[in-house]
mmCIF file of C-alpha atoms in Angstrom:
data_model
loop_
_atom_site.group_PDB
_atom_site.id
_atom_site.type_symbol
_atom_site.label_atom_id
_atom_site.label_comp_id
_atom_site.label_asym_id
_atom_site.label_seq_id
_atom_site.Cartn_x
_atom_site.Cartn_y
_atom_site.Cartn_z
ATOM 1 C CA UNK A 27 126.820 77.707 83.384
ATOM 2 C CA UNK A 28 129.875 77.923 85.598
ATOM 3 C CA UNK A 29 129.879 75.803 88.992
ATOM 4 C CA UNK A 30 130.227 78.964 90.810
ATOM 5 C CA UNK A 31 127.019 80.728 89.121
ATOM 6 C CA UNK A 32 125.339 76.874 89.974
ATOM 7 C CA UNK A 33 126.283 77.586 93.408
ATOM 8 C CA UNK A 34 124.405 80.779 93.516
ATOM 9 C CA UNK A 35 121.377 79.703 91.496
ATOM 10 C CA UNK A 36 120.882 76.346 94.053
ATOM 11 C CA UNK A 37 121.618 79.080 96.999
ATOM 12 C CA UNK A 38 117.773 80.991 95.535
ATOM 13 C CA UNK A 39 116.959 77.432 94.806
ATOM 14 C CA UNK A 40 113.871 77.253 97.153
ATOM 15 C CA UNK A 41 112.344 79.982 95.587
ATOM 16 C CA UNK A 42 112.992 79.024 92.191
ATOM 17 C CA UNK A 43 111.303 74.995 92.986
ATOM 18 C CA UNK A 44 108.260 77.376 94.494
ATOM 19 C CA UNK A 45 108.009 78.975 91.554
ATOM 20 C CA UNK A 46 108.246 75.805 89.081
ATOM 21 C CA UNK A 47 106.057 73.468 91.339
ATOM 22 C CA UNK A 48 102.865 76.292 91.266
ATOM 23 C CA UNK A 49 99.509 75.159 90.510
ATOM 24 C CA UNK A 50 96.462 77.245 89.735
ATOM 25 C CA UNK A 51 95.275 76.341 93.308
ATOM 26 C CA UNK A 52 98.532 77.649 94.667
ATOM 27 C CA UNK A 53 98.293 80.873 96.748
ATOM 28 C CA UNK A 54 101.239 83.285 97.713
ATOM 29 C CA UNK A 55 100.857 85.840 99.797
ATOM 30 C CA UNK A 56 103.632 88.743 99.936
ATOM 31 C CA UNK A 57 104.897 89.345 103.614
ATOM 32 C CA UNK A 58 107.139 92.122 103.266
ATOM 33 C CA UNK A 59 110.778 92.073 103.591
ATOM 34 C CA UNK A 60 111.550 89.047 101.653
ATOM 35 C CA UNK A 61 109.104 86.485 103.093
ATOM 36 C CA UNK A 62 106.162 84.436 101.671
ATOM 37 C CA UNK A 63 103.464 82.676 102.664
ATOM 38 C CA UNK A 64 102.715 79.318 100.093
ATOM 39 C CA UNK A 65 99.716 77.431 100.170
ATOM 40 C CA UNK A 66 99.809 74.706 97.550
ATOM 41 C CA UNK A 67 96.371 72.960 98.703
ATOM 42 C CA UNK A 68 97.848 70.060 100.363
ATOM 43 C CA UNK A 69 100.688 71.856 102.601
ATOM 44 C CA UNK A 70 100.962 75.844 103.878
ATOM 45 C CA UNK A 71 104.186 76.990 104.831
ATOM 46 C CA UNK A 72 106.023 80.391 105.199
ATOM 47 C CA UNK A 73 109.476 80.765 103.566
ATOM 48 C CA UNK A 74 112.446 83.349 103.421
ATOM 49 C CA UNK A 75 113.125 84.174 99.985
ATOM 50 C CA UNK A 76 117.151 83.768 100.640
ATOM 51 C CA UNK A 77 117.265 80.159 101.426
ATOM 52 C CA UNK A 78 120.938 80.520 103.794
ATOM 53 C CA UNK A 79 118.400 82.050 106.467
ATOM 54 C CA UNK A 80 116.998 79.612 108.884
ATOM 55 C CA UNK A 81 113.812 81.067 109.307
ATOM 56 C CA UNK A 82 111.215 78.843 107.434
ATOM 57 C CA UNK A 83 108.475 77.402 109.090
ATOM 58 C CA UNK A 84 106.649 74.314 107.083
ATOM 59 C CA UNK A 85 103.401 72.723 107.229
ATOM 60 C CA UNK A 86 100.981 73.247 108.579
ATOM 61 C CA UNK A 87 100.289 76.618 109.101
ATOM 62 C CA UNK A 88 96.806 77.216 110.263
ATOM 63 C CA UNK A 89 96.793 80.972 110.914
ATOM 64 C CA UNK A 90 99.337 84.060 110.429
ATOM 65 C CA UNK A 91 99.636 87.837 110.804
ATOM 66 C CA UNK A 92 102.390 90.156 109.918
ATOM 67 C CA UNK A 93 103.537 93.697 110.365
ATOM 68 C CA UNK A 94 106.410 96.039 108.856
ATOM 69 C CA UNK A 95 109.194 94.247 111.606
ATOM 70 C CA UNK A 96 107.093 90.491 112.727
ATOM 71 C CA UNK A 97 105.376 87.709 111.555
ATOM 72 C CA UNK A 98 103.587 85.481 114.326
ATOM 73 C CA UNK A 99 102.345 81.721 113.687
ATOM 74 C CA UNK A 100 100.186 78.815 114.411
ATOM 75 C CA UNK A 101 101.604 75.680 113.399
ATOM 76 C CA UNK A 102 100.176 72.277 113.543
ATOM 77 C CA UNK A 103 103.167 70.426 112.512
ATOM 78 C CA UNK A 104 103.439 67.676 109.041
ATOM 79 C CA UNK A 105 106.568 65.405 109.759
ATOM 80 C CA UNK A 106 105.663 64.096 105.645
ATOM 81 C CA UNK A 107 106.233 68.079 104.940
ATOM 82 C CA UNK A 108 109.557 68.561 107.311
ATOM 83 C CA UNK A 109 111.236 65.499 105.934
ATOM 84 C CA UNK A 110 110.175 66.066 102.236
ATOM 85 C CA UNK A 111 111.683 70.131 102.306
ATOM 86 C CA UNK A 112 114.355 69.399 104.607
ATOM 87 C CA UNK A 113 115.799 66.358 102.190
ATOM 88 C CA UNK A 114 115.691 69.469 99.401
ATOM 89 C CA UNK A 115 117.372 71.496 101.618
ATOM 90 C CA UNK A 116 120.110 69.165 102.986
ATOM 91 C CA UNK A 117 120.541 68.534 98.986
ATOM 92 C CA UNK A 118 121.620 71.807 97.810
ATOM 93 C CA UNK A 119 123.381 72.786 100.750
ATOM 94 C CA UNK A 120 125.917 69.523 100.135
ATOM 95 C CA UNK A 121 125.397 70.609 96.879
ATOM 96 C CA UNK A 122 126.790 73.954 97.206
ATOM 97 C CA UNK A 123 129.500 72.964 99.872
ATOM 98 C CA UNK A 124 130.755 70.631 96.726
ATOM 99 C CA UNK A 125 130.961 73.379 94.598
ATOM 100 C CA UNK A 126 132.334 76.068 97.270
ATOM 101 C CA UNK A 127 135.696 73.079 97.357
ATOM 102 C CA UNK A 128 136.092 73.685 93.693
ATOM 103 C CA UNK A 129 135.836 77.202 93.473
ATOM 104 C CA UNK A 130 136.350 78.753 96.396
ATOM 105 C CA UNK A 131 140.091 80.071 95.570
ATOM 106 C CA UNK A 132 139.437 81.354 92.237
ATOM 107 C CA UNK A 133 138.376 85.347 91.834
ATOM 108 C CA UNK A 134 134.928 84.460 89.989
ATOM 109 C CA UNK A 135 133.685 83.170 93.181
ATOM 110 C CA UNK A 136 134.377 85.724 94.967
ATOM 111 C CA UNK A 137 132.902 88.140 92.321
ATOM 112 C CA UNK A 138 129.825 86.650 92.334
ATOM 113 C CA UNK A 139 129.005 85.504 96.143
ATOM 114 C CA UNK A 140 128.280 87.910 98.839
ATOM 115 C CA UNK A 141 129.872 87.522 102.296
ATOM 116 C CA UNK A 142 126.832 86.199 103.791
ATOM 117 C CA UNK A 143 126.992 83.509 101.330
ATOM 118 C CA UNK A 144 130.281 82.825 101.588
ATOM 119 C CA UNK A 145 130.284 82.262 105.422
ATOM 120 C CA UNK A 146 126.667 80.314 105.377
ATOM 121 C CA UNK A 147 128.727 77.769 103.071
ATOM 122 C CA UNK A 148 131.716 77.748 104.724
ATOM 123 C CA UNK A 149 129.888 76.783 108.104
ATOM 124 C CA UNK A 150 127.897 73.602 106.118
ATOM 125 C CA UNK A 151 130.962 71.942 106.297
ATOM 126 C CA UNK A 152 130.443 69.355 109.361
ATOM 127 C CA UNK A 153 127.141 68.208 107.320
ATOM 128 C CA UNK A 154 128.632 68.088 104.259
ATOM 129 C CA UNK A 155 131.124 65.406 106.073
ATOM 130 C CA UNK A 156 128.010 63.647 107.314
ATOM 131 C CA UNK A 157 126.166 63.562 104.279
ATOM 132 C CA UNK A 158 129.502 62.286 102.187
ATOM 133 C CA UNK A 159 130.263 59.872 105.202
ATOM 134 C CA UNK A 160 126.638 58.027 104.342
ATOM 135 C CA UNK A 161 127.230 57.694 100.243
ATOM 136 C CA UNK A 162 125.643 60.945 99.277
ATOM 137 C CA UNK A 163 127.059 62.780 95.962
ATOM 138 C CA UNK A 164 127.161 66.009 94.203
ATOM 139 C CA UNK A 165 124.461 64.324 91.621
ATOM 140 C CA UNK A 166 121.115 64.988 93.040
ATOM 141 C CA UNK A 167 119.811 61.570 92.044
ATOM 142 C CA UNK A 168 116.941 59.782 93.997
ATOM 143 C CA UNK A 169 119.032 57.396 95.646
ATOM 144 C CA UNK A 170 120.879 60.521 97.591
ATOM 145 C CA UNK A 171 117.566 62.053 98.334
ATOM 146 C CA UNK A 172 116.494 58.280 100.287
ATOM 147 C CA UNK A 173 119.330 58.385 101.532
ATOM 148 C CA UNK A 174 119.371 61.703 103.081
ATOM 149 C CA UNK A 175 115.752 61.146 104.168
ATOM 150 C CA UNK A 176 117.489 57.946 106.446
ATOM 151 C CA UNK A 177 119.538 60.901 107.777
ATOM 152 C CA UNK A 178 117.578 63.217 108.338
ATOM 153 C CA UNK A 179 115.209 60.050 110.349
ATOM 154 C CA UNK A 180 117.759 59.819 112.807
ATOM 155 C CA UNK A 181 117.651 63.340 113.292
ATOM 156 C CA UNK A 182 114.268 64.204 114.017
ATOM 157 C CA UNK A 183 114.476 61.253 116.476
ATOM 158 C CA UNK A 184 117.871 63.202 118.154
ATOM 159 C CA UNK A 185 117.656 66.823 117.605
ATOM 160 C CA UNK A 186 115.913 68.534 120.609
ATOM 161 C CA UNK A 187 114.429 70.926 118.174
ATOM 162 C CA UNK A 188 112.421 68.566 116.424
ATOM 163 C CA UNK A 189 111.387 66.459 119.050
ATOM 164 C CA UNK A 190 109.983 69.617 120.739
ATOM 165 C CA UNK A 191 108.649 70.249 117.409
ATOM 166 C CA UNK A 192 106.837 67.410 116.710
ATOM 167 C CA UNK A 193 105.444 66.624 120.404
ATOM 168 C CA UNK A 194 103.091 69.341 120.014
ATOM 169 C CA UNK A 195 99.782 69.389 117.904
ATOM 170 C CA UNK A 196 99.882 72.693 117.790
ATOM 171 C CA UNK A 197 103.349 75.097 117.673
ATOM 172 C CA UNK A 198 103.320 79.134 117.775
ATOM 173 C CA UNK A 199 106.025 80.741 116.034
ATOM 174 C CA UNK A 200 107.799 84.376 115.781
ATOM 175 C CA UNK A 201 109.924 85.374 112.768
ATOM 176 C CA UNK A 202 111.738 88.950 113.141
ATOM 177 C CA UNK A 203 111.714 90.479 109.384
ATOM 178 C CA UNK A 204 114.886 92.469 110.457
ATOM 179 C CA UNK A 205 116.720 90.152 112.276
ATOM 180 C CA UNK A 206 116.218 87.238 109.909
ATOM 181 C CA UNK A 207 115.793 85.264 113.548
ATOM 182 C CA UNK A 208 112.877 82.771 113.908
ATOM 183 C CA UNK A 209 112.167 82.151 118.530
ATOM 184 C CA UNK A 210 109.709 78.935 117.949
ATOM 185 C CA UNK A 211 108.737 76.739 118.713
ATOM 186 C CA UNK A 212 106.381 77.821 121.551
ATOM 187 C CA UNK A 213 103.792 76.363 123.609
ATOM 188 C CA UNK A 214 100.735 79.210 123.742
ATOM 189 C CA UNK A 215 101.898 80.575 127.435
ATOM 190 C CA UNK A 216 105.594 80.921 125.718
ATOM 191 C CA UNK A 217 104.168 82.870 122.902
ATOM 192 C CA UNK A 218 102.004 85.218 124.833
ATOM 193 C CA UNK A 219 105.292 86.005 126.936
ATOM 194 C CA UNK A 220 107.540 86.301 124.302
ATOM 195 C CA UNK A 221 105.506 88.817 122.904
ATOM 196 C CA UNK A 222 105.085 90.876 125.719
ATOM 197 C CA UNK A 223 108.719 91.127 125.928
ATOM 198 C CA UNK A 224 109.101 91.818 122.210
ATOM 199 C CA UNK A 225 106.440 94.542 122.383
ATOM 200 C CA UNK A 226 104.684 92.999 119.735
ATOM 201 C CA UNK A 227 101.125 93.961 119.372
ATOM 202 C CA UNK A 228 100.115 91.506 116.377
ATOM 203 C CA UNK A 229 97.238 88.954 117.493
ATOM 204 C CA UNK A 230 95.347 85.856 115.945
#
């Protein structure tokens, strides 16, 4: 396998570890337009199936709809489930950064990567500096994924996203299908209004 075709395979990789890591207890649920509700038992999460799109929303989900265009969510959040999926995450996308510095100027990688692609990789390059900065390599051993998980730590402690995220016991969500944009997360009052101004009729 070429590093540019392991570039694209660890760009589906999230779907592809979903796939390997299911258990007769697992349960997927089709959401239209590319997205899937996973519950493996312990953990119940809703994915994109193109891992570049920002859109996932991990454990624990505790209730769902979805329509042709939306997907709405309640979320009471696991910060075991964030750091565990986000270290896989943070992995592949060094990972493929790596690879995109090796292969970017040659006409196979361009042959077999999309624009989207090209430009979500491209714009991983300030965490790929990070990551590199704190001893992480191309190799995908355990010691990278500890120490990404030290990372990622300070993070959750810093980013305003995830200190919003994990203030809350509970978190409502809203994914547009067609956009690929997830507006979360929400207090109950914030989700009602968004909503109303989205014209979106779904309800728990």
């Amino acid at each position: 396998m070429t590093t540019t075709k392991k570039t694209i395979f660890t760009v589906w990789g999230l779907t592809f570890l979903f796939s390997s890591c299911m258990t007769l207890n697992d349960e997927w649920v089709d959401l239209g337009d590319n997205y899937t509700f996973h519950a493996d038992g312990k953990w119940k999460s809703i994915y994109p199936n193109q891992s570049y799109y920002p859109t996932q929303i991990y454990s624990q989900i505790t209730d769902y709809k979805f329509d042709d265009n939306f997907i709405i969510a309640k979320q009471k959040p696991d910060k075991e489930h964030y750091l565990i999926f986000t270290s896989s995450d943070y992995s592949s996308r060094y990972f493929n950064y790596n690879s995109y510095l090796k292969d970017s100027t040659s006409k196979t990688f361009y042959d077999e990567t999309t624009p989207f692609i090209r430009q979500s990789i491209k714009a991983d390059s300030s965490l790929y500096k990070i990551l590199k900065s704190k001893g992480i390599t191309d190799q995908n051993q355990i010691d990278n994924q500890e120490k990404i998980k030290i990372v990622l730590d300070s993070v959750f402690q810093a980013d305003p996203f995830y200190i919003r995220l994990f203030s809350s016991n509970e978190n409502y969500w809203l994914i547009d299908k067609d956009k690929n944009i997830r507006y979360g997360p929400f207090t109950k009052e914030e989700f009602d209004n968004k909503c109303r101004q989205q014209n979106i009729k779904l309800k728990f």
